[in-house]
Coordinates of C-alpha atoms in Angstrom, one line a residue:
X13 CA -18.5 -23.2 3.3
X14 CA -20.4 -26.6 3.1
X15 CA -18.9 -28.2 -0.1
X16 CA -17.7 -31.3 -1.1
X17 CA -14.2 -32.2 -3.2
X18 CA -13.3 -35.6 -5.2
X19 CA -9.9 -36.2 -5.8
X20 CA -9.8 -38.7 -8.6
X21 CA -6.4 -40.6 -8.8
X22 CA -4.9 -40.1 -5.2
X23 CA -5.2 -37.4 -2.1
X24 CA -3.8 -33.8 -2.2
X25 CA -1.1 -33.3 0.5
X26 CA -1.9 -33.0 3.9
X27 CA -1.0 -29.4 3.7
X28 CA -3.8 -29.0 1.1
X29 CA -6.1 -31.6 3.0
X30 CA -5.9 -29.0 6.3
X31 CA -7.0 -26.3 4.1
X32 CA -10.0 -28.2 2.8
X33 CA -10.8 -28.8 6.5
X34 CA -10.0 -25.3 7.8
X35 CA -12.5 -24.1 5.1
X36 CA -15.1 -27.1 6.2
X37 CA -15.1 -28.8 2.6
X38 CA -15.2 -32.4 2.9
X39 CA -12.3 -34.3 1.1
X40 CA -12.8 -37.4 -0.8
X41 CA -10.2 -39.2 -2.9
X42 CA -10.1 -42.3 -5.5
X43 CA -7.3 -44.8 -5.9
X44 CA -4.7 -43.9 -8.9
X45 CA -6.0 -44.6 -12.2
X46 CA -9.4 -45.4 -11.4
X47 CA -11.7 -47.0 -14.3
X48 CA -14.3 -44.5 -16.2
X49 CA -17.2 -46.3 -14.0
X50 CA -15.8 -46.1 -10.7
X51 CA -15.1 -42.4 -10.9
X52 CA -18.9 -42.0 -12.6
X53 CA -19.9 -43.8 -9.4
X54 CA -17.9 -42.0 -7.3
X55 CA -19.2 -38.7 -8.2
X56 CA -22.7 -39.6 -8.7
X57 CA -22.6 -40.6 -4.8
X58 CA -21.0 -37.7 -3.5
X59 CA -22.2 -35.1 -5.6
X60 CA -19.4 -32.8 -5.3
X61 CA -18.8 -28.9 -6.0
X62 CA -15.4 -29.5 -7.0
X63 CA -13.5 -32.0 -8.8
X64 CA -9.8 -32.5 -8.5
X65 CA -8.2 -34.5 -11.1
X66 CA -4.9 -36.3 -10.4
X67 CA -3.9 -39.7 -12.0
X68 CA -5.9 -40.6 -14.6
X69 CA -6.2 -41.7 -17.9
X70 CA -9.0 -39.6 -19.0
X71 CA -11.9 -37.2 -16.9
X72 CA -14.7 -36.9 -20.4
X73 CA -18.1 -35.9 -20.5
X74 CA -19.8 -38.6 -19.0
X75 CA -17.4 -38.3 -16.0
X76 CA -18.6 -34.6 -15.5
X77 CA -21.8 -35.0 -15.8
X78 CA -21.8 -37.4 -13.4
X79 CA -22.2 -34.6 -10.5
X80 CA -25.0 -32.1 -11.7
X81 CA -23.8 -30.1 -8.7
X82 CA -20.1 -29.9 -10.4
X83 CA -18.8 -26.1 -10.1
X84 CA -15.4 -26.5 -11.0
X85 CA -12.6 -29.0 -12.1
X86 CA -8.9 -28.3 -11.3
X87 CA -6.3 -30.0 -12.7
X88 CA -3.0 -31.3 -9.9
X89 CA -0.4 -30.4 -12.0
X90 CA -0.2 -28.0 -15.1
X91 CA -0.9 -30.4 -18.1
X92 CA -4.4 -30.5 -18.9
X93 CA -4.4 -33.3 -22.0
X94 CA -6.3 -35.9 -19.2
X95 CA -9.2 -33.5 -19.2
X96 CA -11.9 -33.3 -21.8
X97 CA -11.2 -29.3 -21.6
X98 CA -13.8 -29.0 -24.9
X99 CA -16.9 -30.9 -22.9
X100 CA -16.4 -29.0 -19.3
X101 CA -16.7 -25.5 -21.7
X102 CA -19.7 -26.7 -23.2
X103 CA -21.1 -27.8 -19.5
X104 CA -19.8 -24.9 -18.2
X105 CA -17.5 -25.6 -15.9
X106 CA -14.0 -24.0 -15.7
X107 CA -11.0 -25.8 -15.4
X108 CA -8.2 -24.2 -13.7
X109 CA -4.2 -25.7 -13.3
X110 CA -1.6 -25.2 -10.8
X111 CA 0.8 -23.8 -13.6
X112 CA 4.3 -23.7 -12.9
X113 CA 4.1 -24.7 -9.2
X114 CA 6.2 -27.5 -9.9
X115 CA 8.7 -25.8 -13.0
X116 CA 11.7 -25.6 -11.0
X117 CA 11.3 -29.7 -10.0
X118 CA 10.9 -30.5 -13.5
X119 CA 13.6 -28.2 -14.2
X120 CA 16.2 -29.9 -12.5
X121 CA 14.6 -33.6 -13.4
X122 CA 15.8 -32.4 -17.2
X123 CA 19.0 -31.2 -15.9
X124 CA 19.7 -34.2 -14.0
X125 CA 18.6 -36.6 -17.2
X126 CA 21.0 -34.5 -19.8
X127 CA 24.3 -35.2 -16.5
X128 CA 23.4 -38.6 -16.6
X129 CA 23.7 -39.1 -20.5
X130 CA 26.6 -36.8 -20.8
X131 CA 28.2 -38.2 -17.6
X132 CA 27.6 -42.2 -19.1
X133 CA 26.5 -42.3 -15.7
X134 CA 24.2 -45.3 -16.6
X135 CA 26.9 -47.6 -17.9
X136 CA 29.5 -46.5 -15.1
X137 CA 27.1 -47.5 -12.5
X138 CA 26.5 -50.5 -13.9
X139 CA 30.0 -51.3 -14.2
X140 CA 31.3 -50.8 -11.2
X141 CA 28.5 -52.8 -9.6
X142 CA 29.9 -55.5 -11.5
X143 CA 33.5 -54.9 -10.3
X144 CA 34.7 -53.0 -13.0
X145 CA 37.2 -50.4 -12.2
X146 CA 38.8 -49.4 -15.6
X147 CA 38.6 -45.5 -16.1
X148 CA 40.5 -45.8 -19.5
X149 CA 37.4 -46.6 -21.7
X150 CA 35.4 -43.9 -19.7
X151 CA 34.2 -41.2 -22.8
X152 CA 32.0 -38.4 -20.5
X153 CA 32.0 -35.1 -21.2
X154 CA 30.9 -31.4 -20.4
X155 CA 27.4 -29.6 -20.8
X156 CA 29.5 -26.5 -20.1
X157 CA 29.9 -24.6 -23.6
X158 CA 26.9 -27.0 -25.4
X159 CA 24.1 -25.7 -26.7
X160 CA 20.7 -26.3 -25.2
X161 CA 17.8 -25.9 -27.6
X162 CA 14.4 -26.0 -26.0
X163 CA 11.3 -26.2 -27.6
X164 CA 8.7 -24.3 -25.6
X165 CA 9.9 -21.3 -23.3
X166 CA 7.2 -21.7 -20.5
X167 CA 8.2 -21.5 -16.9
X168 CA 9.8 -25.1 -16.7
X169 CA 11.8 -24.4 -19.9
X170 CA 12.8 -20.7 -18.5
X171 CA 14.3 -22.4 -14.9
X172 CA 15.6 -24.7 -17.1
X173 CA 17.6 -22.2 -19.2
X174 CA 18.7 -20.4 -16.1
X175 CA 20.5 -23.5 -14.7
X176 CA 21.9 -24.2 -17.8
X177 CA 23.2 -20.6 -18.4
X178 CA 24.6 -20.8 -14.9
X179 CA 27.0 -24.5 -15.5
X180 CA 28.3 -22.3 -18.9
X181 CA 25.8 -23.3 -21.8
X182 CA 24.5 -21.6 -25.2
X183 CA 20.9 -21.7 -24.6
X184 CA 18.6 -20.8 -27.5
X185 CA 14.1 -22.1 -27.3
X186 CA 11.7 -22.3 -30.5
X187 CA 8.1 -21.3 -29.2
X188 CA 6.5 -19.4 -32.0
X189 CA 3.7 -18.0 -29.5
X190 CA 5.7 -16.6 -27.4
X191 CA 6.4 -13.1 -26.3
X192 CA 10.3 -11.7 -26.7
X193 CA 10.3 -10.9 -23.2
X194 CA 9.6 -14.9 -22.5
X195 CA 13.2 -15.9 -23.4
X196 CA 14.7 -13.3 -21.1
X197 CA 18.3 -12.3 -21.9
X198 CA 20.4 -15.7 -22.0
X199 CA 18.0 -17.5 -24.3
X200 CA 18.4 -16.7 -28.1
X201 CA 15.0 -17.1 -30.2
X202 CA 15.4 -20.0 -32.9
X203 CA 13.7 -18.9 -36.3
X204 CA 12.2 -22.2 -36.6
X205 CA 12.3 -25.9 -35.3
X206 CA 14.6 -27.1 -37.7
X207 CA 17.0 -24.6 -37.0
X208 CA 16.9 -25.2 -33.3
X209 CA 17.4 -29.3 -33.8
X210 CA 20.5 -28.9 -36.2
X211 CA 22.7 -26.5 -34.0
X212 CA 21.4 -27.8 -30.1
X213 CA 23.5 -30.4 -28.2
X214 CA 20.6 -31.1 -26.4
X215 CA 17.3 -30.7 -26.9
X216 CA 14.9 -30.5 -24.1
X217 CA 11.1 -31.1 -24.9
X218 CA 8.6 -28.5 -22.8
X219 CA 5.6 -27.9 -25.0
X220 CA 2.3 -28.8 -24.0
X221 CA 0.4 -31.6 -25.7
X222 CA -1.8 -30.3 -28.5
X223 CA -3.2 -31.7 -31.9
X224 CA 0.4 -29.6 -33.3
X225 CA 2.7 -31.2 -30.7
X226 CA 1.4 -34.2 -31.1
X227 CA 4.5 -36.1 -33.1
X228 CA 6.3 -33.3 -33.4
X229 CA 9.5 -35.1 -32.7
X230 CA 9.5 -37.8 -35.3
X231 CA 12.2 -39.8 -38.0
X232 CA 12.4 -36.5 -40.3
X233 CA 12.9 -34.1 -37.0
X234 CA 15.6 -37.1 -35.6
X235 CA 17.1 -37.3 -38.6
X236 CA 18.3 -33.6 -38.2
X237 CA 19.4 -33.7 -34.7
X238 CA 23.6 -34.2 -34.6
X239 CA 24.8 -37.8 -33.6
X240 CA 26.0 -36.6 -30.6
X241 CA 23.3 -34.7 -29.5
X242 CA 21.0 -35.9 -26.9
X243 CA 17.0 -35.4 -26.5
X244 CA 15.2 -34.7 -23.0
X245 CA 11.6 -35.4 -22.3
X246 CA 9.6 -34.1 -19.7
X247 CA 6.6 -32.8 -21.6
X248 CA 4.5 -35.3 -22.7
X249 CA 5.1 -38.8 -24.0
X250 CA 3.2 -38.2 -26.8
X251 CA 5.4 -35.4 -28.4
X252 CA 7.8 -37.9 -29.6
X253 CA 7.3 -40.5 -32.1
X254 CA 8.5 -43.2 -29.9
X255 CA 9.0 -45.8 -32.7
X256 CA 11.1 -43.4 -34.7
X257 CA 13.4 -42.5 -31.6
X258 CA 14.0 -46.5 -30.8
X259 CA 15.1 -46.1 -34.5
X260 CA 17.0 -43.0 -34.3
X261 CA 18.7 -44.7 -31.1
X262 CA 19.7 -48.0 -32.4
X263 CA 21.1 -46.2 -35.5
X264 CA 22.7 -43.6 -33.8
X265 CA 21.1 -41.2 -35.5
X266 CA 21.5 -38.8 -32.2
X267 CA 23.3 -40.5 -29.2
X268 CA 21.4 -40.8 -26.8
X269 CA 17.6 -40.0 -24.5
X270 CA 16.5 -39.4 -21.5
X271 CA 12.7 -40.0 -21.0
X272 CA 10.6 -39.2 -17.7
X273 CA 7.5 -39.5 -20.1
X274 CA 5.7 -42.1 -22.4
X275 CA 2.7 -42.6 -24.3
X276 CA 1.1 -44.7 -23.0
X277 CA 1.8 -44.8 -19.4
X278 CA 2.5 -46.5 -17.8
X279 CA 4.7 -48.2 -21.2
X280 CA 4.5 -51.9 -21.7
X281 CA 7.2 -54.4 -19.6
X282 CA 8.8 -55.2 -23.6
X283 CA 9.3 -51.7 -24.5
X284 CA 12.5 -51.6 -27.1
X285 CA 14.1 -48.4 -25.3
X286 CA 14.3 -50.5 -22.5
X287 CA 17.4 -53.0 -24.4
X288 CA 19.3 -49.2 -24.7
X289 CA 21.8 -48.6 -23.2
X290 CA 22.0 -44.8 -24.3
X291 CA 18.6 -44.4 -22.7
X292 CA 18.2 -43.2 -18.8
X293 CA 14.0 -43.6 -17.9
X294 CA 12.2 -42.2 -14.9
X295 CA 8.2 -43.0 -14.0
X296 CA 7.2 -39.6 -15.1
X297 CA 8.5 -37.9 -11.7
X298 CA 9.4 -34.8 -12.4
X299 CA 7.3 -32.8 -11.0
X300 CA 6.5 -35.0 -8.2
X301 CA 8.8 -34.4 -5.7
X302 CA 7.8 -33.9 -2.3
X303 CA 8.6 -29.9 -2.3
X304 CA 6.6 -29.9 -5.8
X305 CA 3.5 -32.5 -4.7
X306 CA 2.9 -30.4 -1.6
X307 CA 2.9 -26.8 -3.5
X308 CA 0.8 -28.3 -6.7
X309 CA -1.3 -29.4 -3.9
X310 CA -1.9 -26.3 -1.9
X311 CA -2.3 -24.4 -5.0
X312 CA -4.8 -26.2 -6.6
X313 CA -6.7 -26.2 -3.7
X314 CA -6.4 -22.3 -3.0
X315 CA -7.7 -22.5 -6.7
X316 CA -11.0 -24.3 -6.0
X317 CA -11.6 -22.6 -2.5
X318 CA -11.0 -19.6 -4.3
X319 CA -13.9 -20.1 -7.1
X320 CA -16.4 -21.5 -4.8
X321 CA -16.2 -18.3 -2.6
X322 CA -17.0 -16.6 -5.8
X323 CA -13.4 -15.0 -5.6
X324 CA -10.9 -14.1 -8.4
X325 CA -8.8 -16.5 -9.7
X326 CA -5.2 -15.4 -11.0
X327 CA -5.3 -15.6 -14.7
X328 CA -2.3 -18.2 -15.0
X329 CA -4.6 -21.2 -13.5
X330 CA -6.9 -20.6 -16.1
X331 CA -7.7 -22.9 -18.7
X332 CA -8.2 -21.7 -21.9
X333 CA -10.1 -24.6 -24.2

């Protein structure tokens, strides 16, 4: 196959690189976050059949049509809201995702942010690096017999629930396009949102980001959540009103967050939630550990290979604009 491949925003794994070779596509890849004209440039150089899109703030119309030989564009990863999905239907071009080849890494990033709010596990570190060793004041407590509400019932949110059914919580989701058989046989189905945000513990964020999610998680949603319940992000930034949770959080409205995702990113150096201390922040790495990166990878290159050998393409990495 003579083809060529632009990453834009980073490589694909070595793994996926020896596939591009093995199948004689050449491989070229951008910096992270490259400006609009250097990946216009880079394109319109190299002409490519494929286009890969990593980190990124936006791949539009301009940036498409920047190779007139473009076949395909794939997304590394499963969230498609960098990608101008509307312009590549109307150029033709499918876009396809790696879905759920990283759910179980983003999985455990959310069950590893809800032990470290529950644990205090913040604070403790903190205090003992400063030579504290008083266990009096320590208040942590149990997920076991919480309940976990989760908005969305995809794969991430189903490992999720699985984990969480297994350490001893109530886990119920709200994802009014599901099908029943999506929430499986430990996750109750919430009537509605509200519902779901008054009885949960925790509330785990795992919708994708759409003109509806967009703010769905704002003052009046907070406002319902208990004072002791704690909300998980590892969706997209934009879901949440991020004004209204600083609020929320310095009011202790609910108790505390944990936040692997912001809008923008990367979020300003003064960011408010960064003076709280009931909020525990990673760089948006959940699904970025090395066991995710390098299946993402080889998937979303299978994808591509796949569609410029004219072959099938498994319905899941389909985009749907």
């Amino acid at each position: 196959m003579r083809a060529t491949v632009v990453s834009l925003g980073g490589p694909v794994a070595p793994e996926a690189e020896e596939l591009l070779r093995e199948a004689g596509v050449s491989s070229i890849a951008t910096e992270p976050y490259p400006a609009k004209e250097r990946m216009i440039a880079t394109l319109a150089e190299h002409q490519p059949e494929a286009v890969i899109v990593r980190l990124v703030d936006r791949v539009d119309e301009a940036v498409l049509r920047a190779s007139p030989r473009l076949r395909v564009v794939a997304k590394h990863g499963a969230g498609t809201n960098d990608i101008d999905v509307a312009a590549a239907g109307r150029l033709g071009l499918p876009v396809l995702a790696a879905t759920g080849c990283n759910a179980h890494s983003v999985a455990e990033h959310a069950l590893a942010l809800m032990l470290a709010l529950i644990k205090d596990l913040r604070r403790q570190d903190a205090f003992v690096r400063g030579g504290g060793w008083e266990k009096k004041s320590y208040r942590g407590h149990e997920l076991r017999g919480r309940r976990l509400g989760l908005v969305g019932i995809g794969l991430i949110a189903q490992a999720l629930a699985r984990m969480a059914d297994a350490i001893g919580m109530r886990v119920a989701a709200y994802d009014p396009f599901a099908p029943d058989e999506a929430f499986g046989a430990v996750v109750g189905r919430a009537a509605d949102l509200d519902t779901l945000l008054r009885e949960s513990d925790v509330v785990s964020l795992h919708c994708p980001l759409t003109d509806r999610t967009r703010g769905l998680i704002g003052a009046r949603e907070l406002g319902l959540m208990k004072p002791t319940a704690f909300l998980i992000n590892t969706a997209r930034g934009e879901v949440v009103d991020e004004p209204a949770l600083v609020q929320a959080l310095q009011a202790g409205t609910i108790a505390g967050a944990g936040l692997d995702t912001f809008a923008p990113e990367p979020p300003a150096s003064d960011n408010p939630l960064w003076r709280l201390d009931t909020v525990i922040v990673s760089p948006h790495v959940g699904g970025v550990t090395e066991e995710a990166r390098r299946e993402v990878s080889l998937q979303t290159v299978r994808n591509v290979l796949a569609l410029l050998r004219g072959e099938e393409v498994h319905p899941r990495y389909v985009v749907r604009g």
